Structure formats: structure tokens, C-alpha cells
Amino acid sequence: MNLVNLMDPQQQVSFTEAVKVGLGRNQGVFFPTELQKLADIETLLALPFAQRSGKILQHLIGDELPEDTINEMVKRAFNFPAPLVQVEENKYCLELFHGPTLAFKDFGGRFMSECISLFSQGERVTILTATSGDTGAAVAHAFYEKDNVDVVILYPKGKISLAQQKLFTTLGKNIHCFAVEGSFDDCQAIVKQAFLDDEVKSKLGLNSANSINISRLLAQVCYYFEAFSQVPEHKRENVHISVPSGNFGNVCAAMIAAAIGLPVKKLSATTNQNDTVPRYLASGKWDPNATLESLSNAMDVSKPNNWPRVESMLKGELFDKDYFYSCSVSESKTREGMQQINASGYVAEPHTAIAYEGLKLNNTMGETGIFLATAHPAKFKESVESVLQQQLEMPKVLADALAKPCLAETVNADYTQLKQRIFDKLG
Ligand SMILES: *Cc1c(COP(=O)(O)O)cnc(C)c1O
């Protein structure tokens, strides 16, 4: 697999290199130079999830990794299901929260961990990541207690749910957490700055686990195929997928799935009130506002990292821009969505409700709608219980994490201070 830096097309790298460095020169993200169609989609869809995913990743990554190696990595990483649940007549929900940290980020986090363990070959690696809520836990669990790996996680203090936070700040050992007095965009800016800092890079062997890392995106391509495999065959022609979007990594994976042959007709990348992209598509002006706190906090992003990838795919006609929608959903509509889904007998947390609303906003007659459930409702216990006026049961992993003390250290959104603290901790 050959990838190009979208900010600096002179820089071309292999998959291995892109995984190892994370971000390219000039803070550019990497994107495959070409995406070829898969041969026989029908046959592929008939395979079991892990086996099919091995073939998809093999197709994407190419002969850089042996087939058996990829299959083994996939088997270990994707050891939980992604069921499609029918909620209304033509609306299905793809449940991506059955992994160890109850959000879709487990797919990317676990596959990335497999890749980095393979490529680092015993050399020391430090994973630095900013989390808007769920990446932190997924990455922390995927690398917990791995030899020669340290994980440093920055999160916006007080802006993520208690369950989200406790799933990673209680682990300790090789997982180091900082609560930053600022927004997720501030955390993301610090991570990007660290990547430009040669002292940090050479001392720590830095790698980024943000959705910048291409291994996470490729892993996510697989569950869109899994969704289709569970749609009744006569309903696969006119499929509309709505992805709740913050950093736009997940929807980018959906576009890659379509580009290699999955017959996705329409895509909605639905945001919360942090609507930089919907406004950009309407006006042509990139004009991020200050980040607003929302019920769907994992999408409180006003400078989405993956937008250059999405835009390059639209410009390169890898996905038809007439069938790409991005709308924003207000806080009150989010609550209404949660209540409406609940009236159909299903419990959804705020991110999932936004995807559901996005499906309705851009709906056409006769289509099959799939909205993504990106997190387990119990991860957003406070808001779900207050909006739906009902008690939720706590899954055991969450109850256990909630009972443990938070080990994070509070810091200002100040690069120099944070760098010092990281050096103090990791030497
Ligand atoms: C991260 C996250 C999102 C947004 O995904 P992006 O790839 O950043 O667009 C949506 N929902 C949940 C629950 C998340 O954790």
C-alpha cells in the first residue's frame, strides 16, 4: 500500500511507515494513492466477519504483510460482534459497542495495537493521543500492559462523561493520563505540536493514536461490509448510512468501503451543534467556531482532523458528492431522537440519536437506512437516564471502572508545561 501526504504530495510512504509515523510533514494526513475495487462483493459478504475482514484488509494493505499475519491480527482484534438491529421498518442500527470499552473505537484501537506491536519489533514506543471521550479508553485497553509501550492520553477536563473517563484514567501502569483545562481541539493541537518537536519525537519514539493513524481507519472499513451482510439481500440496492461525525474518521472509513466496491448509495456525516463541516459545504468557507459542549461530547470537535481525507475523496470522485450529506443536529433534536427511538423499543445514547436524526433529514422513499450506534447507552448514563426517564443497567466493565479512583493529573492547555510533565513521567 502506497500513501501520500495530503499536505505535501512529495512525501509518499508505505503502510508500515504511515502507521509508525502517524502524521506526515506539515501536519499532513496520509491517504492511499489508489483504491482498487474488490472482485466479488457477494461472495465476500457471505463470509464470517473475521474471515471477510482479513480479506478486505489484505486487499487494502497489499503484500506488505503476509496473509496469515493479517488474518491472525484481525482474529485477535475483532473478537466481538457488530450486530445489525432492526429498529423501524426501513431503519437498522449497527451496534458497534460490543468491544471491551463499549464504543466503536475498539475496532480501530485494537487493530492499531496489533500493527504497532508488529512494526515496533521491541523498540520503545510512546502513543500520544487526544481523546474526545472514547478513543482514550479504546487505545488504553488495547495497549494496557504491553511491553515497551507507554500511552499518554490527553482529555478535556470535565467535558467527557464519568464512565468514559474512568475507563482509562483508572488503569495506571503504562497508561498515563492528563486532564487538560481546555477543549478537545486544544488537546488535539498539543498532540500535533508534539509531533513537530524533534526532542519529544526522538526521546519518546512518538506515535499518534488519533484517528490520524491510517491503521484505525482501515480497520473501520470492515464493519460497513459486516452491516451489509446482515441487510436482507433484496434491500441492499438503495442503502443510506448515517454516521455520527466529530473528527470525520468513521465516515471516511465508510467512503473507503464504498470506493473499494461496497454499494453504499448515500452517506450522511451528521454532526452535533459543532457544525464546521455543514457550514463549509453550504458556504465554501472553512470557519471553525469555538467548540460547544454537547450531549454527544465525543463529537465536540470544531476542527476535524480527517476532513482533508474526506474532501480529497469527494474531489477525486471516489464518492459521489451529490450523495454525500452533512447536516447538524441541535441538542433538542438529539433529545427528541432519543425519545423517538425509545418509542420503538430501543435505547440509544446521544451520538446514536444524532445518526438516527441524520437518516431522517436526508431520507428518500424506498431506501434502507442504517444508523450507527457508536457507543453503549450506559456510557452516557447521566444523559440517557435524564432524557428517557428510566434507569439503565451498568455493564460489569463500567461498574468496575467507576468504582476505582481516577489517576489523571490536571494540567493547563500549555504545551511547554505538559511536555515537561511527560518527560518527568517517562524519562
Ligand atoms: C469518536 C466518536 C464519534 C465520532 O467519530 P469520528 O470518527 O471522530 O467522526 C461518534 N460517536 C462516538 C460515541 C465516538 O466515540
XYZ file of C-alpha atoms and ligand atoms in Angstrom:
442
model
C 0.000 0.000 0.000
C 1.302 3.378 -1.015
C 0.136 6.521 0.774
C 0.567 10.199 0.035
C 0.724 13.115 2.464
C -2.258 15.301 1.546
C -0.408 18.469 2.652
C 2.835 17.587 0.914
C 2.389 15.244 -2.057
C 6.184 14.845 -2.300
C 6.025 12.625 0.770
C 4.944 9.090 -0.103
C 5.151 6.225 2.361
C 4.299 2.552 2.807
C 1.540 1.349 5.149
C 4.161 0.322 7.739
C 5.730 3.765 7.683
C 2.379 5.582 7.804
C 1.381 3.566 10.871
C 4.715 4.242 12.554
C 4.866 7.999 11.985
C 1.125 8.713 12.250
C 1.232 12.258 10.918
C 3.208 13.438 7.884
C 5.210 16.592 7.202
C 3.387 19.939 7.631
C 0.891 18.108 9.847
C -0.465 16.374 6.762
C -2.507 13.173 6.980
C -1.737 10.178 4.775
C -4.133 8.753 2.228
C -3.837 5.766 -0.146
C -2.654 6.789 -3.620
C -5.125 4.340 -5.117
C -8.087 2.279 -4.023
C -8.935 -0.697 -6.188
C -12.299 -2.399 -6.331
C -12.724 -5.777 -4.679
C -13.579 -8.586 -7.049
C -16.652 -10.427 -5.851
C -18.611 -8.497 -3.235
C -21.451 -11.032 -2.991
C -19.098 -13.901 -2.143
C -17.255 -11.710 0.317
C -20.468 -10.706 2.068
C -21.305 -14.369 2.611
C -18.150 -14.948 4.720
C -17.983 -14.692 8.526
C -16.906 -11.302 9.907
C -13.284 -12.020 10.872
C -12.502 -14.028 7.743
C -14.054 -11.388 5.472
C -12.248 -8.595 7.324
C -8.917 -10.361 6.802
C -9.567 -10.378 3.053
C -10.597 -6.703 2.985
C -7.503 -5.595 4.906
C -5.309 -7.808 2.764
C -6.781 -6.125 -0.320
C -6.164 -2.652 1.116
C -2.707 -3.219 2.603
C -1.425 -5.446 -0.203
C 1.631 -7.690 0.001
C 3.400 -5.613 2.633
C 2.120 -8.080 5.238
C 1.691 -11.843 4.770
C -1.904 -13.042 4.508
C -1.597 -15.298 7.571
C -0.249 -12.442 9.671
C -3.168 -10.185 8.751
C -5.664 -12.942 9.466
C -4.172 -13.582 12.902
C -4.153 -9.862 13.738
C -7.779 -9.491 12.682
C -8.853 -12.534 14.663
C -7.321 -11.106 17.829
C -8.515 -7.530 17.231
C -12.102 -8.216 16.140
C -13.088 -10.752 18.781
C -16.553 -9.281 19.326
C -19.567 -8.933 17.008
C -21.186 -5.959 15.227
C -24.883 -6.864 15.073
C -27.402 -5.040 12.895
C -30.680 -4.483 14.726
C -33.915 -3.527 13.007
C -35.495 -0.562 14.817
C -38.155 0.576 12.357
C -39.402 -0.815 9.066
C -36.571 0.563 6.931
C -34.210 1.681 9.644
C -31.482 -0.507 11.040
C -28.992 0.204 13.776
C -25.419 -1.084 13.502
C -24.258 -1.757 17.056
C -20.551 -1.049 17.264
C -20.314 -1.066 21.049
C -19.706 -4.716 21.905
C -15.949 -4.357 22.406
C -14.112 -4.062 25.733
C -14.670 -0.295 26.117
C -18.203 -0.204 24.720
C -17.645 2.118 21.749
C -16.724 1.687 18.074
C -13.220 2.993 18.795
C -12.310 -0.531 19.979
C -12.157 -1.737 16.348
C -9.547 0.826 15.320
C -7.723 0.870 18.646
C -7.261 -2.880 18.776
C -6.147 -3.239 15.155
C -3.739 -0.333 15.566
C -2.277 -2.010 18.634
C -1.698 -5.169 16.583
C 0.033 -3.141 13.857
C 2.270 -1.190 16.214
C 3.281 -4.278 18.181
C 4.269 -5.944 14.918
C 6.141 -2.974 13.447
C 7.999 -1.719 16.521
C 9.826 -5.060 16.958
C 10.646 -4.489 20.589
C 11.716 -0.859 20.215
C 10.212 1.545 22.710
C 7.071 3.342 21.551
C 5.052 6.125 23.142
C 1.491 6.503 21.955
C 0.276 10.061 22.369
C -3.395 10.691 21.875
C -6.052 13.297 22.490
C -9.480 11.931 23.223
C -12.906 13.492 22.871
C -14.175 10.692 25.092
C -13.900 7.193 23.677
C -10.536 6.946 21.902
C -8.720 7.175 25.219
C -10.347 4.081 26.654
C -10.079 2.052 23.451
C -6.393 2.822 22.989
C -5.586 2.415 26.694
C -7.195 -1.025 26.838
C -5.639 -2.117 23.545
C -2.103 -1.293 24.780
C -2.534 -1.945 28.518
C 0.431 -3.827 29.999
C 2.130 -4.247 26.607
C 5.924 -4.336 26.881
C 7.865 -1.319 25.586
C 4.727 0.743 25.033
C 3.674 3.817 27.003
C 0.372 5.513 26.333
C -0.152 9.204 27.083
C -3.760 10.391 26.921
C -4.956 13.990 26.962
C -8.613 14.727 27.551
C -10.621 17.918 28.086
C -11.196 18.104 31.817
C -14.842 17.854 32.877
C -16.053 17.599 29.281
C -16.404 13.855 28.951
C -18.757 11.549 30.833
C -17.608 9.931 34.071
C -17.928 6.459 32.568
C -15.839 7.449 29.539
C -13.167 8.919 31.781
C -12.952 6.138 34.343
C -12.486 3.526 31.632
C -8.949 4.814 31.033
C -7.894 7.033 33.971
C -8.174 4.145 36.443
C -5.791 1.736 34.677
C -2.360 3.064 35.727
C 0.819 1.062 34.853
C 1.818 2.074 31.287
C -1.259 4.320 30.795
C -0.568 7.991 31.703
C -3.492 10.413 31.708
C -3.685 14.196 31.735
C -6.864 16.200 32.286
C -6.347 19.366 30.241
C -8.054 22.624 31.231
C -9.419 23.262 27.747
C -11.379 21.763 24.859
C -10.712 18.654 22.766
C -9.420 20.910 19.993
C -6.844 22.277 22.483
C -5.768 18.705 23.283
C -5.537 17.861 19.595
C -3.428 20.979 18.969
C -0.968 19.899 21.701
C -0.616 16.453 20.137
C 0.086 17.985 16.744
C 2.683 20.290 18.283
C 4.444 17.353 19.948
C 4.800 15.774 16.534
C 6.708 18.805 15.308
C 9.045 18.681 18.302
C 12.203 16.738 17.435
C 13.271 16.453 21.077
C 9.991 14.783 22.027
C 9.972 12.598 18.949
C 13.479 11.260 19.436
C 13.260 10.797 23.213
C 9.955 9.003 23.214
C 9.589 7.240 19.859
C 6.328 9.019 19.311
C 3.305 7.644 17.571
C -0.177 9.045 17.374
C -3.257 7.024 18.089
C -5.697 9.649 16.938
C -7.895 8.838 14.012
C -4.987 10.375 12.113
C -3.428 6.914 12.178
C -4.305 5.089 8.979
C -4.485 1.662 10.655
C -7.536 2.762 12.628
C -9.370 3.920 9.523
C -8.690 0.734 7.589
C -9.981 -1.380 10.471
C -13.215 0.584 10.478
C -13.836 -0.141 6.789
C -14.575 -3.764 7.748
C -17.738 -3.208 9.759
C -19.521 -1.450 6.900
C -19.257 -4.726 4.980
C -20.493 -6.511 8.084
C -23.537 -4.210 8.148
C -24.399 -5.011 4.517
C -24.006 -8.735 5.110
C -26.840 -8.532 7.635
C -29.217 -6.459 5.466
C -31.758 -8.730 3.720
C -30.495 -9.262 0.158
C -33.454 -7.570 -1.548
C -32.817 -4.419 0.495
C -29.130 -3.874 -0.390
C -29.628 -1.761 -3.521
C -30.501 1.579 -2.040
C -28.642 1.873 1.225
C -28.214 5.139 3.113
C -25.743 5.121 6.008
C -25.734 7.864 8.625
C -22.532 8.266 10.630
C -22.418 10.490 13.723
C -19.337 12.593 12.998
C -16.820 14.547 15.043
C -13.334 14.071 13.665
C -14.813 12.530 10.470
C -12.718 9.361 10.671
C -15.617 6.964 10.809
C -17.373 8.437 7.775
C -14.050 8.450 5.931
C -13.872 4.684 6.509
C -17.386 4.367 5.050
C -16.239 6.229 1.948
C -13.233 3.920 1.589
C -15.606 0.935 1.850
C -17.695 2.432 -0.962
C -14.609 3.222 -3.040
C -13.493 -0.421 -2.960
C -16.908 -1.627 -4.068
C -19.405 -1.769 -1.224
C -22.626 -0.480 -2.862
C -23.360 2.373 -0.441
C -25.755 4.708 -2.222
C -25.809 7.633 0.142
C -23.824 8.842 3.147
C -24.773 11.292 5.854
C -21.986 12.592 8.087
C -24.141 14.066 10.807
C -22.669 16.462 13.365
C -23.929 17.935 16.608
C -24.025 21.711 17.062
C -20.287 21.821 16.252
C -21.110 22.335 12.601
C -17.905 23.481 10.870
C -18.352 20.977 8.032
C -22.084 21.532 7.314
C -21.427 25.290 7.181
C -18.384 24.748 4.971
C -20.378 22.651 2.496
C -23.073 25.332 2.345
C -20.839 28.420 2.114
C -17.445 27.213 0.875
C -15.842 28.918 3.866
C -13.825 26.996 6.469
C -14.676 28.918 9.583
C -14.461 26.871 12.834
C -16.224 28.363 15.842
C -15.252 27.824 19.472
C -16.123 24.249 20.461
C -19.509 23.912 22.185
C -20.238 21.292 24.836
C -22.932 18.850 23.770
C -24.748 15.745 24.963
C -22.773 13.908 22.274
C -19.423 15.006 23.698
C -17.274 12.629 21.619
C -18.297 14.803 18.661
C -17.399 18.116 20.273
C -14.836 18.870 17.597
C -14.716 22.040 15.542
C -11.523 21.297 13.593
C -11.992 17.753 12.322
C -8.672 16.091 11.616
C -9.958 13.798 8.912
C -11.698 16.397 6.797
C -8.791 16.640 4.315
C -9.193 12.915 3.659
C -12.946 13.193 3.126
C -12.539 16.209 0.889
C -9.870 14.538 -1.223
C -12.213 11.583 -1.779
C -15.073 13.858 -2.830
C -12.805 15.838 -5.161
C -11.314 12.669 -6.602
C -14.849 11.342 -7.191
C -14.174 8.284 -5.067
C -17.589 9.025 -3.613
C -20.318 10.912 -5.482
C -20.616 14.315 -3.800
C -24.291 14.557 -4.758
C -24.900 11.649 -2.388
C -22.775 12.963 0.451
C -24.659 14.955 3.068
C -23.519 16.671 6.225
C -26.152 18.229 8.443
C -26.017 19.370 12.017
C -28.444 18.255 14.736
C -29.324 20.521 17.663
C -29.342 19.499 21.312
C -33.154 19.491 21.461
C -33.355 17.358 18.291
C -30.853 14.971 19.857
C -33.149 14.504 22.860
C -36.177 14.099 20.581
C -34.311 11.470 18.577
C -33.502 9.519 21.742
C -37.174 9.607 22.749
C -38.403 8.627 19.312
C -36.067 5.639 19.115
C -37.172 4.681 22.593
C -40.796 4.703 21.426
C -39.750 1.912 19.011
C -38.462 -0.073 21.970
C -34.744 0.689 21.599
C -32.409 2.620 23.888
C -29.906 4.923 22.183
C -27.344 7.314 23.620
C -26.924 10.848 22.164
C -24.368 10.076 19.384
C -26.552 7.288 18.067
C -29.616 9.554 18.189
C -27.777 12.089 16.025
C -27.101 9.421 13.428
C -30.792 8.494 13.520
C -31.802 12.124 13.039
C -29.369 12.405 10.118
C -31.033 9.442 8.469
C -34.402 11.178 8.641
C -33.103 14.554 7.440
C -31.853 13.181 4.131
C -34.296 10.331 3.685
C -35.741 9.304 0.304
C -38.587 6.883 -0.400
C -37.743 3.224 -0.505
C -34.231 3.454 0.869
C -32.736 1.183 3.510
C -31.391 3.298 6.336
C -28.545 2.269 8.610
C -27.591 4.480 11.537
C -24.508 3.736 13.594
C -24.703 3.085 17.329
C -21.203 4.231 18.185
C -21.416 3.779 21.967
C -23.283 1.722 24.551
C -26.064 3.749 26.242
C -24.601 3.068 29.699
C -21.504 5.075 28.744
C -23.810 8.102 28.801
C -25.831 7.006 31.787
C -26.462 10.522 33.118
C -27.936 11.950 29.918
C -29.768 8.799 28.829
C -31.469 8.409 32.194
C -32.471 12.040 32.350
C -33.802 12.225 28.779
C -35.611 8.881 28.826
C -36.643 8.934 32.476
C -35.595 5.355 33.012
C -32.855 3.511 34.869
C -30.069 1.812 32.933
C -28.266 -1.312 33.925
C -24.492 -0.946 34.194
C -22.392 -3.483 32.284
C -19.763 -5.041 34.568
C -16.721 -3.374 32.929
C -18.264 0.021 33.597
C -19.350 -0.710 37.142
C -15.821 -1.962 37.913
C -14.142 1.093 36.390
C -16.492 3.524 38.129
C -15.570 2.032 41.497
C -11.835 2.789 41.045
C -10.037 6.104 41.700
C -9.084 8.431 38.825
C -5.277 8.590 38.384
C -5.163 11.517 35.925
C -3.143 14.650 36.584
C -4.653 18.062 35.809
C -2.621 20.404 33.557
C -3.179 23.694 31.751
C -3.574 23.705 27.978
C 0.073 24.701 27.758
C 2.482 22.775 25.570
C 5.707 23.541 27.468
C 4.271 22.559 30.835
C 2.805 19.360 29.516
C 5.987 18.377 27.708
C 7.896 18.724 30.994
C 5.365 16.566 32.838
C 5.561 13.873 30.176
C 9.378 13.835 30.342
C 9.207 13.669 34.156
C 6.955 10.650 33.985
C 8.507 8.767 31.102
C 12.118 9.926 31.355
C -15.427 9.263 18.338
C -16.896 9.126 18.382
C -17.722 9.625 17.353
C -17.180 10.425 16.191
O -16.403 9.659 15.308
P -15.386 10.371 14.306
O -14.666 9.272 13.634
O -14.488 11.215 15.177
O -16.194 11.227 13.387
C -19.080 9.365 17.418
N -19.627 8.710 18.461
C -18.878 8.233 19.465
C -19.552 7.534 20.592
C -17.491 8.418 19.472
O -16.750 7.953 20.480
